[in-house]
Amino acid sequence: MNEQKKLFLIKIAYWLGIGADALWAVGLLVPQVFGILSTGSPDFHPDVQVKLIMGVGASLMTGWTCLLVWAIRKPIERRGVILLTAFPVVFGLFLVALIGFLGGNSWNLWILIKSTILIISMVTSYILAGKIAKEKIGK
């Protein structure tokens, strides 16, 4: 696989992460969107304490989205960001969804599938970026 194809695949993983994090940021800011994302129903009415916790999560997800946008500008040099996005960020979401799924929320299956795809693409991206970096050092 040539370097241009590798770089294309690497950037896809970044864009998938940007999209997923931005979606969760919106979900954490808008409780009805969160309800749809996590249970499939917009009927979600958290109390003030939960809204405050969701606001903290939204701030962090927005920050991480911006971090990925920054990292994609130099995806080889900043490849550590994509690995940190896979572990602990996406893996943490996977675990939360797994707990929900095991607790009876079958809607969380889509989150488990999405998270698995994201982790695989991000780890692959990190490995490919490492190979490109190693090739550049050898030149």
JSON list of C-alpha atoms in Angstrom, two decimals:
[
{"chain": "A", "resi": 1, "resn": "MET", "atom": "CA", "xyz": [0.00, 0.00, 0.00]},
{"chain": "A", "resi": 2, "resn": "ASN", "atom": "CA", "xyz": [1.45, 3.36, -0.97]},
{"chain": "A", "resi": 3, "resn": "GLU", "atom": "CA", "xyz": [1.82, 6.30, 1.39]},
{"chain": "A", "resi": 4, "resn": "GLN", "atom": "CA", "xyz": [-1.09, 8.23, -0.11]},
{"chain": "A", "resi": 5, "resn": "LYS", "atom": "CA", "xyz": [-3.53, 5.35, 0.52]},
{"chain": "A", "resi": 6, "resn": "LYS", "atom": "CA", "xyz": [-2.21, 4.95, 4.06]},
{"chain": "A", "resi": 7, "resn": "LEU", "atom": "CA", "xyz": [-2.66, 8.66, 4.71]},
{"chain": "A", "resi": 8, "resn": "PHE", "atom": "CA", "xyz": [-6.23, 8.49, 3.37]},
{"chain": "A", "resi": 9, "resn": "LEU", "atom": "CA", "xyz": [-7.07, 5.63, 5.75]},
{"chain": "A", "resi": 10, "resn": "ILE", "atom": "CA", "xyz": [-5.41, 7.43, 8.64]},
{"chain": "A", "resi": 11, "resn": "LYS", "atom": "CA", "xyz": [-7.48, 10.56, 8.02]},
{"chain": "A", "resi": 12, "resn": "ILE", "atom": "CA", "xyz": [-10.70, 8.53, 7.81]},
{"chain": "A", "resi": 13, "resn": "ALA", "atom": "CA", "xyz": [-10.11, 7.35, 11.38]},
{"chain": "A", "resi": 14, "resn": "TYR", "atom": "CA", "xyz": [-9.59, 10.94, 12.51]},
{"chain": "A", "resi": 15, "resn": "TRP", "atom": "CA", "xyz": [-12.79, 12.09, 10.76]},
{"chain": "A", "resi": 16, "resn": "LEU", "atom": "CA", "xyz": [-14.76, 9.20, 12.26]},
{"chain": "A", "resi": 17, "resn": "GLY", "atom": "CA", "xyz": [-13.53, 10.27, 15.69]},
{"chain": "A", "resi": 18, "resn": "ILE", "atom": "CA", "xyz": [-14.35, 13.91, 15.02]},
{"chain": "A", "resi": 19, "resn": "GLY", "atom": "CA", "xyz": [-17.87, 13.00, 13.91]},
{"chain": "A", "resi": 20, "resn": "ALA", "atom": "CA", "xyz": [-18.52, 10.65, 16.82]},
{"chain": "A", "resi": 21, "resn": "ASP", "atom": "CA", "xyz": [-17.19, 13.06, 19.45]},
{"chain": "A", "resi": 22, "resn": "ALA", "atom": "CA", "xyz": [-19.12, 15.99, 17.98]},
{"chain": "A", "resi": 23, "resn": "LEU", "atom": "CA", "xyz": [-22.31, 13.91, 17.96]},
{"chain": "A", "resi": 24, "resn": "TRP", "atom": "CA", "xyz": [-21.86, 12.96, 21.61]},
{"chain": "A", "resi": 25, "resn": "ALA", "atom": "CA", "xyz": [-21.08, 16.58, 22.51]},
{"chain": "A", "resi": 26, "resn": "VAL", "atom": "CA", "xyz": [-24.39, 17.65, 20.99]},
{"chain": "A", "resi": 27, "resn": "GLY", "atom": "CA", "xyz": [-26.12, 14.76, 22.74]},
{"chain": "A", "resi": 28, "resn": "LEU", "atom": "CA", "xyz": [-24.70, 15.83, 26.07]},
{"chain": "A", "resi": 29, "resn": "LEU", "atom": "CA", "xyz": [-25.81, 19.43, 25.49]},
{"chain": "A", "resi": 30, "resn": "VAL", "atom": "CA", "xyz": [-29.32, 18.49, 24.35]},
{"chain": "A", "resi": 31, "resn": "PRO", "atom": "CA", "xyz": [-30.93, 15.88, 26.64]},
{"chain": "A", "resi": 32, "resn": "GLN", "atom": "CA", "xyz": [-33.47, 14.74, 24.02]},
{"chain": "A", "resi": 33, "resn": "VAL", "atom": "CA", "xyz": [-30.64, 13.99, 21.56]},
{"chain": "A", "resi": 34, "resn": "PHE", "atom": "CA", "xyz": [-28.84, 12.09, 24.32]},
{"chain": "A", "resi": 35, "resn": "GLY", "atom": "CA", "xyz": [-32.00, 10.10, 24.92]},
{"chain": "A", "resi": 36, "resn": "ILE", "atom": "CA", "xyz": [-32.17, 9.14, 21.26]},
{"chain": "A", "resi": 37, "resn": "LEU", "atom": "CA", "xyz": [-28.47, 8.23, 21.15]},
{"chain": "A", "resi": 38, "resn": "SER", "atom": "CA", "xyz": [-28.50, 6.16, 24.34]},
{"chain": "A", "resi": 39, "resn": "THR", "atom": "CA", "xyz": [-32.00, 4.66, 24.48]},
{"chain": "A", "resi": 40, "resn": "GLY", "atom": "CA", "xyz": [-33.61, 5.30, 21.11]},
{"chain": "A", "resi": 41, "resn": "SER", "atom": "CA", "xyz": [-36.22, 7.56, 22.70]},
{"chain": "A", "resi": 42, "resn": "PRO", "atom": "CA", "xyz": [-36.27, 11.37, 22.98]},
{"chain": "A", "resi": 43, "resn": "ASP", "atom": "CA", "xyz": [-38.17, 10.97, 26.26]},
{"chain": "A", "resi": 44, "resn": "PHE", "atom": "CA", "xyz": [-35.23, 11.84, 28.51]},
{"chain": "A", "resi": 45, "resn": "HIS", "atom": "CA", "xyz": [-35.69, 14.51, 31.18]},
{"chain": "A", "resi": 46, "resn": "PRO", "atom": "CA", "xyz": [-32.70, 14.67, 33.52]},
{"chain": "A", "resi": 47, "resn": "ASP", "atom": "CA", "xyz": [-32.73, 16.66, 36.74]},
{"chain": "A", "resi": 48, "resn": "VAL", "atom": "CA", "xyz": [-30.40, 19.62, 37.31]},
{"chain": "A", "resi": 49, "resn": "GLN", "atom": "CA", "xyz": [-27.59, 17.49, 38.76]},
{"chain": "A", "resi": 50, "resn": "VAL", "atom": "CA", "xyz": [-27.54, 15.18, 35.74]},
{"chain": "A", "resi": 51, "resn": "LYS", "atom": "CA", "xyz": [-27.68, 18.19, 33.40]},
{"chain": "A", "resi": 52, "resn": "LEU", "atom": "CA", "xyz": [-24.61, 19.63, 35.15]},
{"chain": "A", "resi": 53, "resn": "ILE", "atom": "CA", "xyz": [-22.75, 16.33, 34.75]},
{"chain": "A", "resi": 54, "resn": "MET", "atom": "CA", "xyz": [-23.80, 16.21, 31.10]},
{"chain": "A", "resi": 55, "resn": "GLY", "atom": "CA", "xyz": [-22.48, 19.75, 30.67]},
{"chain": "A", "resi": 56, "resn": "VAL", "atom": "CA", "xyz": [-19.07, 18.69, 31.95]},
{"chain": "A", "resi": 57, "resn": "GLY", "atom": "CA", "xyz": [-19.11, 15.74, 29.55]},
{"chain": "A", "resi": 58, "resn": "ALA", "atom": "CA", "xyz": [-20.14, 18.02, 26.67]},
{"chain": "A", "resi": 59, "resn": "SER", "atom": "CA", "xyz": [-17.24, 20.36, 27.43]},
{"chain": "A", "resi": 60, "resn": "LEU", "atom": "CA", "xyz": [-14.78, 17.48, 27.42]},
{"chain": "A", "resi": 61, "resn": "MET", "atom": "CA", "xyz": [-16.20, 15.96, 24.22]},
{"chain": "A", "resi": 62, "resn": "THR", "atom": "CA", "xyz": [-16.09, 19.36, 22.50]},
{"chain": "A", "resi": 63, "resn": "GLY", "atom": "CA", "xyz": [-12.49, 19.78, 23.59]},
{"chain": "A", "resi": 64, "resn": "TRP", "atom": "CA", "xyz": [-11.59, 16.32, 22.33]},
{"chain": "A", "resi": 65, "resn": "THR", "atom": "CA", "xyz": [-13.29, 17.05, 19.00]},
{"chain": "A", "resi": 66, "resn": "CYS", "atom": "CA", "xyz": [-11.15, 20.17, 18.67]},
{"chain": "A", "resi": 67, "resn": "LEU", "atom": "CA", "xyz": [-8.05, 18.17, 19.62]},
{"chain": "A", "resi": 68, "resn": "LEU", "atom": "CA", "xyz": [-8.75, 15.71, 16.79]},
{"chain": "A", "resi": 69, "resn": "VAL", "atom": "CA", "xyz": [-9.26, 18.60, 14.34]},
{"chain": "A", "resi": 70, "resn": "TRP", "atom": "CA", "xyz": [-5.86, 19.94, 15.44]},
{"chain": "A", "resi": 71, "resn": "ALA", "atom": "CA", "xyz": [-4.24, 16.51, 15.16]},
{"chain": "A", "resi": 72, "resn": "ILE", "atom": "CA", "xyz": [-5.57, 15.76, 11.67]},
{"chain": "A", "resi": 73, "resn": "ARG", "atom": "CA", "xyz": [-3.56, 18.71, 10.36]},
{"chain": "A", "resi": 74, "resn": "LYS", "atom": "CA", "xyz": [-0.40, 16.65, 11.06]},
{"chain": "A", "resi": 75, "resn": "PRO", "atom": "CA", "xyz": [-1.76, 13.11, 11.42]},
{"chain": "A", "resi": 76, "resn": "ILE", "atom": "CA", "xyz": [1.62, 11.38, 11.33]},
{"chain": "A", "resi": 77, "resn": "GLU", "atom": "CA", "xyz": [3.40, 13.63, 13.80]},
{"chain": "A", "resi": 78, "resn": "ARG", "atom": "CA", "xyz": [0.38, 13.78, 16.14]},
{"chain": "A", "resi": 79, "resn": "ARG", "atom": "CA", "xyz": [-0.58, 10.10, 15.84]},
{"chain": "A", "resi": 80, "resn": "GLY", "atom": "CA", "xyz": [-0.53, 9.71, 19.61]},
{"chain": "A", "resi": 81, "resn": "VAL", "atom": "CA", "xyz": [-3.79, 11.68, 19.74]},
{"chain": "A", "resi": 82, "resn": "ILE", "atom": "CA", "xyz": [-5.62, 9.01, 17.73]},
{"chain": "A", "resi": 83, "resn": "LEU", "atom": "CA", "xyz": [-4.35, 6.27, 20.06]},
{"chain": "A", "resi": 84, "resn": "LEU", "atom": "CA", "xyz": [-5.45, 8.30, 23.10]},
{"chain": "A", "resi": 85, "resn": "THR", "atom": "CA", "xyz": [-8.82, 8.71, 21.45]},
{"chain": "A", "resi": 86, "resn": "ALA", "atom": "CA", "xyz": [-9.15, 4.94, 21.08]},
{"chain": "A", "resi": 87, "resn": "PHE", "atom": "CA", "xyz": [-7.92, 4.29, 24.64]},
{"chain": "A", "resi": 88, "resn": "PRO", "atom": "CA", "xyz": [-9.36, 5.55, 27.00]},
{"chain": "A", "resi": 89, "resn": "VAL", "atom": "CA", "xyz": [-11.99, 7.74, 25.27]},
{"chain": "A", "resi": 90, "resn": "VAL", "atom": "CA", "xyz": [-13.74, 5.36, 22.86]},
{"chain": "A", "resi": 91, "resn": "PHE", "atom": "CA", "xyz": [-12.97, 2.29, 24.97]},
{"chain": "A", "resi": 92, "resn": "GLY", "atom": "CA", "xyz": [-14.55, 4.07, 27.95]},
{"chain": "A", "resi": 93, "resn": "LEU", "atom": "CA", "xyz": [-17.69, 4.73, 25.90]},
{"chain": "A", "resi": 94, "resn": "PHE", "atom": "CA", "xyz": [-17.65, 1.06, 24.89]},
{"chain": "A", "resi": 95, "resn": "LEU", "atom": "CA", "xyz": [-17.56, -0.03, 28.54]},
{"chain": "A", "resi": 96, "resn": "VAL", "atom": "CA", "xyz": [-20.41, 2.31, 29.49]},
{"chain": "A", "resi": 97, "resn": "ALA", "atom": "CA", "xyz": [-22.48, 0.99, 26.57]},
{"chain": "A", "resi": 98, "resn": "LEU", "atom": "CA", "xyz": [-21.63, -2.59, 27.53]},
{"chain": "A", "resi": 99, "resn": "ILE", "atom": "CA", "xyz": [-22.83, -1.99, 31.09]},
{"chain": "A", "resi": 100, "resn": "GLY", "atom": "CA", "xyz": [-26.06, -0.52, 29.70]},
{"chain": "A", "resi": 101, "resn": "PHE", "atom": "CA", "xyz": [-26.48, -3.41, 27.27]},
{"chain": "A", "resi": 102, "resn": "LEU", "atom": "CA", "xyz": [-25.90, -6.02, 29.98]},
{"chain": "A", "resi": 103, "resn": "GLY", "atom": "CA", "xyz": [-28.35, -4.09, 32.15]},
{"chain": "A", "resi": 104, "resn": "GLY", "atom": "CA", "xyz": [-31.07, -4.61, 29.57]},
{"chain": "A", "resi": 105, "resn": "ASN", "atom": "CA", "xyz": [-30.71, -1.63, 27.23]},
{"chain": "A", "resi": 106, "resn": "SER", "atom": "CA", "xyz": [-30.55, -3.39, 23.87]},
{"chain": "A", "resi": 107, "resn": "TRP", "atom": "CA", "xyz": [-30.36, -0.01, 22.13]},
{"chain": "A", "resi": 108, "resn": "ASN", "atom": "CA", "xyz": [-26.74, 0.21, 23.31]},
{"chain": "A", "resi": 109, "resn": "LEU", "atom": "CA", "xyz": [-25.81, -2.52, 20.82]},
{"chain": "A", "resi": 110, "resn": "TRP", "atom": "CA", "xyz": [-25.33, 0.13, 18.12]},
{"chain": "A", "resi": 111, "resn": "ILE", "atom": "CA", "xyz": [-22.95, 2.02, 20.41]},
{"chain": "A", "resi": 112, "resn": "LEU", "atom": "CA", "xyz": [-20.98, -1.19, 21.01]},
{"chain": "A", "resi": 113, "resn": "ILE", "atom": "CA", "xyz": [-20.70, -1.81, 17.26]},
{"chain": "A", "resi": 114, "resn": "LYS", "atom": "CA", "xyz": [-19.76, 1.82, 16.52]},
{"chain": "A", "resi": 115, "resn": "SER", "atom": "CA", "xyz": [-17.18, 1.85, 19.30]},
{"chain": "A", "resi": 116, "resn": "THR", "atom": "CA", "xyz": [-15.62, -1.39, 18.11]},
{"chain": "A", "resi": 117, "resn": "ILE", "atom": "CA", "xyz": [-15.32, -0.04, 14.55]},
{"chain": "A", "resi": 118, "resn": "LEU", "atom": "CA", "xyz": [-13.83, 3.20, 15.87]},
{"chain": "A", "resi": 119, "resn": "ILE", "atom": "CA", "xyz": [-11.25, 1.42, 18.04]},
{"chain": "A", "resi": 120, "resn": "ILE", "atom": "CA", "xyz": [-10.18, -0.85, 15.18]},
{"chain": "A", "resi": 121, "resn": "SER", "atom": "CA", "xyz": [-9.90, 2.06, 12.73]},
{"chain": "A", "resi": 122, "resn": "MET", "atom": "CA", "xyz": [-8.02, 4.23, 15.21]},
{"chain": "A", "resi": 123, "resn": "VAL", "atom": "CA", "xyz": [-5.51, 1.56, 16.21]},
{"chain": "A", "resi": 124, "resn": "THR", "atom": "CA", "xyz": [-4.99, 0.74, 12.52]},
{"chain": "A", "resi": 125, "resn": "SER", "atom": "CA", "xyz": [-4.51, 4.44, 11.83]},
{"chain": "A", "resi": 126, "resn": "TYR", "atom": "CA", "xyz": [-1.92, 4.71, 14.59]},
{"chain": "A", "resi": 127, "resn": "ILE", "atom": "CA", "xyz": [0.00, 1.69, 13.25]},
{"chain": "A", "resi": 128, "resn": "LEU", "atom": "CA", "xyz": [-0.07, 3.01, 9.67]},
{"chain": "A", "resi": 129, "resn": "ALA", "atom": "CA", "xyz": [1.07, 6.45, 10.83]},
{"chain": "A", "resi": 130, "resn": "GLY", "atom": "CA", "xyz": [3.93, 4.82, 12.71]},
{"chain": "A", "resi": 131, "resn": "LYS", "atom": "CA", "xyz": [4.98, 2.98, 9.56]},
{"chain": "A", "resi": 132, "resn": "ILE", "atom": "CA", "xyz": [4.93, 6.20, 7.54]},
{"chain": "A", "resi": 133, "resn": "ALA", "atom": "CA", "xyz": [6.97, 7.96, 10.25]},
{"chain": "A", "resi": 134, "resn": "LYS", "atom": "CA", "xyz": [9.50, 5.12, 10.26]},
{"chain": "A", "resi": 135, "resn": "GLU", "atom": "CA", "xyz": [9.78, 5.24, 6.45]},
{"chain": "A", "resi": 136, "resn": "LYS", "atom": "CA", "xyz": [10.39, 8.99, 6.56]},
{"chain": "A", "resi": 137, "resn": "ILE", "atom": "CA", "xyz": [13.16, 8.56, 9.12]},
{"chain": "A", "resi": 138, "resn": "GLY", "atom": "CA", "xyz": [14.80, 5.93, 6.91]},
{"chain": "A", "resi": 139, "resn": "LYS", "atom": "CA", "xyz": [14.86, 8.27, 3.89]}
]
